[in-house]
Coordinates of C-alpha atoms in Angstrom, one line a residue:
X1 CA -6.3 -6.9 5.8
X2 CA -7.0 -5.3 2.5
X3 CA -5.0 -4.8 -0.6
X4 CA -3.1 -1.7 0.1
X5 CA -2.5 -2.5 3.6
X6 CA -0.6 -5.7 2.2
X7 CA 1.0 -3.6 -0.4
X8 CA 2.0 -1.0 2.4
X9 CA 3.3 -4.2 4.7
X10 CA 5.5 -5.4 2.1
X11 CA 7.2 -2.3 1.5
X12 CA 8.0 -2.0 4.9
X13 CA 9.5 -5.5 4.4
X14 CA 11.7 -4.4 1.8
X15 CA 13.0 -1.1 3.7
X16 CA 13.5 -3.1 6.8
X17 CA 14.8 -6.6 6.0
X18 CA 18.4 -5.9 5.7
X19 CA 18.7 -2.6 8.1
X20 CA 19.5 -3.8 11.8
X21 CA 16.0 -3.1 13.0
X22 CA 14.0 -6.0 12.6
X23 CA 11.5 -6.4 9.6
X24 CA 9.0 -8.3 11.8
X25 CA 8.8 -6.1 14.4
X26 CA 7.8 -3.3 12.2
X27 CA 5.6 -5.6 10.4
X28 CA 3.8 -6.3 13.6
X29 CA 3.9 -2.9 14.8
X30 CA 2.8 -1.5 11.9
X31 CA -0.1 -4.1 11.8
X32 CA -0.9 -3.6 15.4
X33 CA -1.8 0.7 14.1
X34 CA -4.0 -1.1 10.8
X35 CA -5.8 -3.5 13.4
X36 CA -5.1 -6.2 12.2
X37 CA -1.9 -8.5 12.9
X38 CA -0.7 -9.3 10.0
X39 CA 0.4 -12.9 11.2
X40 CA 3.5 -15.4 11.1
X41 CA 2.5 -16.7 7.5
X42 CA 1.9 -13.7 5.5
X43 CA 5.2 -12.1 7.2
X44 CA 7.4 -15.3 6.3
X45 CA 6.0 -15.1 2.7
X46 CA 6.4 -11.5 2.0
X47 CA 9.8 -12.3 3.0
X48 CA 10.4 -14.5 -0.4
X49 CA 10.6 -11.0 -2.0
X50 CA 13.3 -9.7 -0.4
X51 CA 15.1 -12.9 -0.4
X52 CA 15.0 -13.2 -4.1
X53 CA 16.4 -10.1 -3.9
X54 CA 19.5 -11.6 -2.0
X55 CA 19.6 -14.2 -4.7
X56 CA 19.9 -11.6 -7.2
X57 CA 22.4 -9.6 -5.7
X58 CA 24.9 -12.6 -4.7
X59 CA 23.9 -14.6 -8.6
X60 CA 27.4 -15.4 -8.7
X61 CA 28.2 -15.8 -5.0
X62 CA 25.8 -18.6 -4.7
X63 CA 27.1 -19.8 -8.4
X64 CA 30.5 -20.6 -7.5
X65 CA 29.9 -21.8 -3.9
X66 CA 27.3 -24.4 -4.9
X67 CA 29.5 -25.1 -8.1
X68 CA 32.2 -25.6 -5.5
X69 CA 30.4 -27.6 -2.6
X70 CA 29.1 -30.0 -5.1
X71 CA 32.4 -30.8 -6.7
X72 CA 33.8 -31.4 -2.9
X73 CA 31.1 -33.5 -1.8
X74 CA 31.8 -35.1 -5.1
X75 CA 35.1 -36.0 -4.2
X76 CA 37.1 -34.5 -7.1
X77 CA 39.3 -32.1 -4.7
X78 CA 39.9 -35.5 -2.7
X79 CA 38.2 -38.4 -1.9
X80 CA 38.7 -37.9 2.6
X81 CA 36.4 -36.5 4.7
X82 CA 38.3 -33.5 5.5
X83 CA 38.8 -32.5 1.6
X84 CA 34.7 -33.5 0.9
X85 CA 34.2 -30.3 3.9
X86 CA 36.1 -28.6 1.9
X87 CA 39.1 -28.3 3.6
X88 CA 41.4 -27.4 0.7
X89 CA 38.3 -25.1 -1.1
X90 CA 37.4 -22.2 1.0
X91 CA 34.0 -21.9 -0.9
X92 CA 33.4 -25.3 -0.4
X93 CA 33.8 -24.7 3.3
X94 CA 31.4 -21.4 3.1
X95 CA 28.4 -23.6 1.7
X96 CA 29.3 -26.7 5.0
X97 CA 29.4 -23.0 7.0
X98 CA 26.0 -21.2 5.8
X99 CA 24.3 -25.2 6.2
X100 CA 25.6 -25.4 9.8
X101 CA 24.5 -21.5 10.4
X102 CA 21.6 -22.8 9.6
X103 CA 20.7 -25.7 12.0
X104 CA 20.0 -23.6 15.1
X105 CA 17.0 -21.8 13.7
X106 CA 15.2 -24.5 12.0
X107 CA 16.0 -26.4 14.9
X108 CA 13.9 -23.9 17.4
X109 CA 11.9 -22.8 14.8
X110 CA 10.4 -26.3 15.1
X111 CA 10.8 -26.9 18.7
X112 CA 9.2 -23.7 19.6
X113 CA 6.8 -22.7 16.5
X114 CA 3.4 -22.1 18.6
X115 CA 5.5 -19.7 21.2
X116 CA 6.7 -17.9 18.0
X117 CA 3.5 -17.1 16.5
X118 CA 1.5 -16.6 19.8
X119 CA 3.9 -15.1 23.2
X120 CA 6.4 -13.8 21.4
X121 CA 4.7 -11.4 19.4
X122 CA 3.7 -9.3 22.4
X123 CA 4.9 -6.0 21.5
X124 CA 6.4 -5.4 25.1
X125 CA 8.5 -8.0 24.2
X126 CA 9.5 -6.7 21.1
X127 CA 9.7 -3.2 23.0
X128 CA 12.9 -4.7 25.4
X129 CA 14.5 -6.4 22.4
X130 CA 14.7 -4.0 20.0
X131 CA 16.8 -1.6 22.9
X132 CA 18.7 -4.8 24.5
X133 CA 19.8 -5.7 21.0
X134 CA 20.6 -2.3 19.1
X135 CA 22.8 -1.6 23.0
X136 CA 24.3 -4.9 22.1
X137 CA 24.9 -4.3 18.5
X138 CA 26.5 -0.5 19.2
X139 CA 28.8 -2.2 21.9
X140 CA 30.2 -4.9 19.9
X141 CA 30.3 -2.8 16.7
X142 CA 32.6 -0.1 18.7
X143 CA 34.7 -2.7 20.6
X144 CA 35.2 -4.8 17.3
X145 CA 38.0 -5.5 16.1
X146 CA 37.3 -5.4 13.1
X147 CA 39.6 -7.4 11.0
X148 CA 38.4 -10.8 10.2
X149 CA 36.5 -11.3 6.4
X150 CA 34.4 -14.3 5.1
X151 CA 37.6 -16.4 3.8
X152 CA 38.2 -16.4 8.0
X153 CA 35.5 -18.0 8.4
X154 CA 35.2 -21.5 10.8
X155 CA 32.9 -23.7 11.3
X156 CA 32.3 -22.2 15.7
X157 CA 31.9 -18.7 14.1
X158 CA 29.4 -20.2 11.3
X159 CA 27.3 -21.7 14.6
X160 CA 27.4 -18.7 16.6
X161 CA 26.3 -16.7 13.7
X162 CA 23.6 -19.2 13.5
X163 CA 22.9 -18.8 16.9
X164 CA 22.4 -14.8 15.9
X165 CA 20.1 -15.8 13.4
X166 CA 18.3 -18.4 15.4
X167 CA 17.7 -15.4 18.1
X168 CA 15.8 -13.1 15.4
X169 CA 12.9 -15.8 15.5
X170 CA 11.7 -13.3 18.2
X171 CA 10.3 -9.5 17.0
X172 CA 12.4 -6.7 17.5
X173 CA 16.1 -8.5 17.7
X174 CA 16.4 -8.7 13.4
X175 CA 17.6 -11.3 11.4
X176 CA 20.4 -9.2 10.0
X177 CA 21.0 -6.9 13.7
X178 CA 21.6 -10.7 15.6
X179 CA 23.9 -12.2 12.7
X180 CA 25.6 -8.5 12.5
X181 CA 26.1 -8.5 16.2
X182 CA 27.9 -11.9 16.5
X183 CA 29.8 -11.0 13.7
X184 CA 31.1 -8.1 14.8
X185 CA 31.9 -9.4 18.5
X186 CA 33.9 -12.2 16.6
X187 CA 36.3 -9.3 15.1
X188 CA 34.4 -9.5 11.2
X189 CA 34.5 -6.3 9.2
X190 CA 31.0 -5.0 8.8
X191 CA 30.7 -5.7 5.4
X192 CA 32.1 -9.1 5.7
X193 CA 29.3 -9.7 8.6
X194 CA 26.6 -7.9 6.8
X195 CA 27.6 -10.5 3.7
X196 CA 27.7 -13.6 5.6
X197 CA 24.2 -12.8 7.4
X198 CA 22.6 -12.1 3.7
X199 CA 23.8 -15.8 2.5
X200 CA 23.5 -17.6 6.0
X201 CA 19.8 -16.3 5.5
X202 CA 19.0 -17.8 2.5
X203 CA 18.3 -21.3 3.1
X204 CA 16.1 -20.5 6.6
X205 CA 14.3 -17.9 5.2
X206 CA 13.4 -19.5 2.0
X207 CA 12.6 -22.5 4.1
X208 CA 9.8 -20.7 6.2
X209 CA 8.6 -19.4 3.6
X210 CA 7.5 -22.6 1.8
X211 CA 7.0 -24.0 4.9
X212 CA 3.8 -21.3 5.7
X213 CA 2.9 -21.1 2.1
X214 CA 2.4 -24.8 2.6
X215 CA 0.0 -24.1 5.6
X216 CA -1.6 -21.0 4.3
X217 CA -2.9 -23.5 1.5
X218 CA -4.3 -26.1 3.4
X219 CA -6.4 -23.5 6.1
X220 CA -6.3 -20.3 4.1
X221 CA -10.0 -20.0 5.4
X222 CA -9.3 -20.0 8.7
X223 CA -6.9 -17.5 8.9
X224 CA -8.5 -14.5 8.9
X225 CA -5.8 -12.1 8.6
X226 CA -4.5 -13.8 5.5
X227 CA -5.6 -10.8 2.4
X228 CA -5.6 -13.8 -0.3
X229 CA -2.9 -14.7 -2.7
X230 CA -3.6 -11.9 -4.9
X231 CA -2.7 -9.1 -2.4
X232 CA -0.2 -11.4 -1.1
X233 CA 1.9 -12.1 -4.5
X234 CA 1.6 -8.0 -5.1
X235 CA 3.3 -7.7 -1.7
X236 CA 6.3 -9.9 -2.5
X237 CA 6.9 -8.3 -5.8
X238 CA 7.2 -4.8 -3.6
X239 CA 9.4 -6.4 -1.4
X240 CA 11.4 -8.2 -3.8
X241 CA 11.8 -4.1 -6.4
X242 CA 12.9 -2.1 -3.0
X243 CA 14.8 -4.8 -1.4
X244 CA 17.3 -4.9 -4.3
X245 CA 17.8 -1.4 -4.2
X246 CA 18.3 -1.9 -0.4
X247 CA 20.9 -4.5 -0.3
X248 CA 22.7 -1.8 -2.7
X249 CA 22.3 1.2 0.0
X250 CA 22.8 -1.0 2.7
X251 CA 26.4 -2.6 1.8
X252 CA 27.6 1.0 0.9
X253 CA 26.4 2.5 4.5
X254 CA 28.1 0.2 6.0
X255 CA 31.5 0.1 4.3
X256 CA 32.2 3.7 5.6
X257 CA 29.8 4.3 8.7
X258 CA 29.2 2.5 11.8
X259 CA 25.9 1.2 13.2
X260 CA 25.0 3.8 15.6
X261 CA 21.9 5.4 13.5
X262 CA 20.9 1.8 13.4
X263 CA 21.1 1.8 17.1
X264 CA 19.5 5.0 17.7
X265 CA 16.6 4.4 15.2
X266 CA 15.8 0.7 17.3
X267 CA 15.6 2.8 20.6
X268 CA 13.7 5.8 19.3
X269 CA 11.1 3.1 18.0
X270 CA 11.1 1.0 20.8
X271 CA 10.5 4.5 23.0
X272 CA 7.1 5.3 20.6
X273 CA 5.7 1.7 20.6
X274 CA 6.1 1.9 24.5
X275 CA 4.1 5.0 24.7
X276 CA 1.4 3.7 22.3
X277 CA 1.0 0.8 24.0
X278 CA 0.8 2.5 27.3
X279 CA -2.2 4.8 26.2
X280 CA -4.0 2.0 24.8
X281 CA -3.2 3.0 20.9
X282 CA -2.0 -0.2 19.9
X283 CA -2.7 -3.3 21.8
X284 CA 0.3 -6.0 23.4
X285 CA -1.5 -8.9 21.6
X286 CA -3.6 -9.3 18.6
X287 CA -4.5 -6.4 16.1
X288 CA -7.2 -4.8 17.9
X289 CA -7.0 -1.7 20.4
X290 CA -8.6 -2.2 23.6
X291 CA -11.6 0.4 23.4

């Protein structure tokens, strides 16, 4: 992978992060038409941009609920364990909620980390997915009730969102899309569940990220899809420019329309990566067409 192939992949990181439609599916499948898979470590660092992005954005979210969560586990709102979980301090209790949203993808991201960055990136996989997920996403976001905001929040919801999130670890169901989904079938407004999967993303993502960046180091020669650091830091500054201006699209879309382009976009794609895969343009597995 070259320079402005790395370039290219993270500005389709930054226009797909926060959309419903999975970032690393369209990082594979736009890989997969370079020839060259991209792989799980330059994917989860690109993905620093965009977060930083988030961290931008929310500044003062994240301010007052770590400001808050610290003075509760501190014991000045009460020394029990009930007012330390923030039982009286409903930021408090959002910082205990994005930590257990948390849990169920680091949990299978370690439990299952050579099936996520060998089986699961077949792209026939990520073919069913993206259709079973944007079905799932338009049904729940039509049936929804519609009603519930991040203040409602419980400690259940925060693991079932987490359990959204934890899903995205395969291509083609999106971070965002699987957290959005749960969040709409537990009756959250659409902003409300587009903000809680933006925060509750955070800690995982930042988490992978260090976490390959780590590896990358220590066998950066024997990854030969890795376009060295240079190309690599150029890609998360992209993603980190466009993402910002994403997160400020995004949040407006979805505060006066509904999902269903979303939807329709996920099947549309998932309809053209079929057919390329099926006359040999792209291969299932790897980077390289089948000659």
């Amino acid at each position: 992978m070259n320079f402005f192939q790395a370039i290219l992949l993270g500005l389709v990181q930054a226009l797909t992060e926060y959309f419903p439609v999975s970032s690393s599916a369209h990082i594979r499948i736009v890989g997969a038409l370079m020839g060259q898979d991209p792989g799980a470590a330059f994917t989860a660092i690109i993905q620093f941009g965009t977060e930083l992005a988030v961290l931008l954005y929310f500044r003062r979210d994240i301010a007052r609920i770590l400001t808050h969560w610290f003075r509760c586990l501190a014991g000045k709102d009460g020394s029990s364990w009930q007012e330390r979980m923030g039982s009286k301090d409903r930021d408090a209790a959002l910082g205990w909620y994005i930590i257990i949203g948390t849990v169920p993808i680091v949990l299978a991201g370690l439990l299952f980390q050579k099936a996520i960055e060998t089986n699961l990136r077949n792209l026939w996989i990520t073919v069913v997915v993206l259709i079973l997920f944007g079905l799932l996403l338009d049904y729940y976001d039509r049936t929804g009730k519609q009603n519930k905001t991040i203040g409602e929040m419980s400690a259940k919801d925060a693991l079932l969102f987490g359990i959204g999130q934890m899903l995205a670890l395969v291509p083609g169901v999106s971070r965002s899309g699987g957290t959005m989904t749960f969040g709409r079938a537990l009756g959250y407004t659409r902003e409300s569940a587009a903000r809680i999967s933006f925060l509750m993303a955070i800690p995982a993502v930042f988490g992978a990220g260090i976490l390959e960046t780590y590896k990358s180091v220590k066998d950066i020669n024997a990854d030969a899809a890795f376009p060295g650091w240079g190309a690599t830091i150029c890609a998360t500054i992209v993603s980190f420019v466009v993402g910002y201006l994403v997160i400020i699209a995004f949040l407006k879309i979805v505060s006066k329309f509904s999902y269903r382009g979303f939807v329709i976009y996920r099947i549309c794609l998932a309809i053209i990566v079929a057919i390329l895969l099926l006359t040999g343009v792209i291969p299932a597995i790897g980077g390289v067409a089948a000659a």
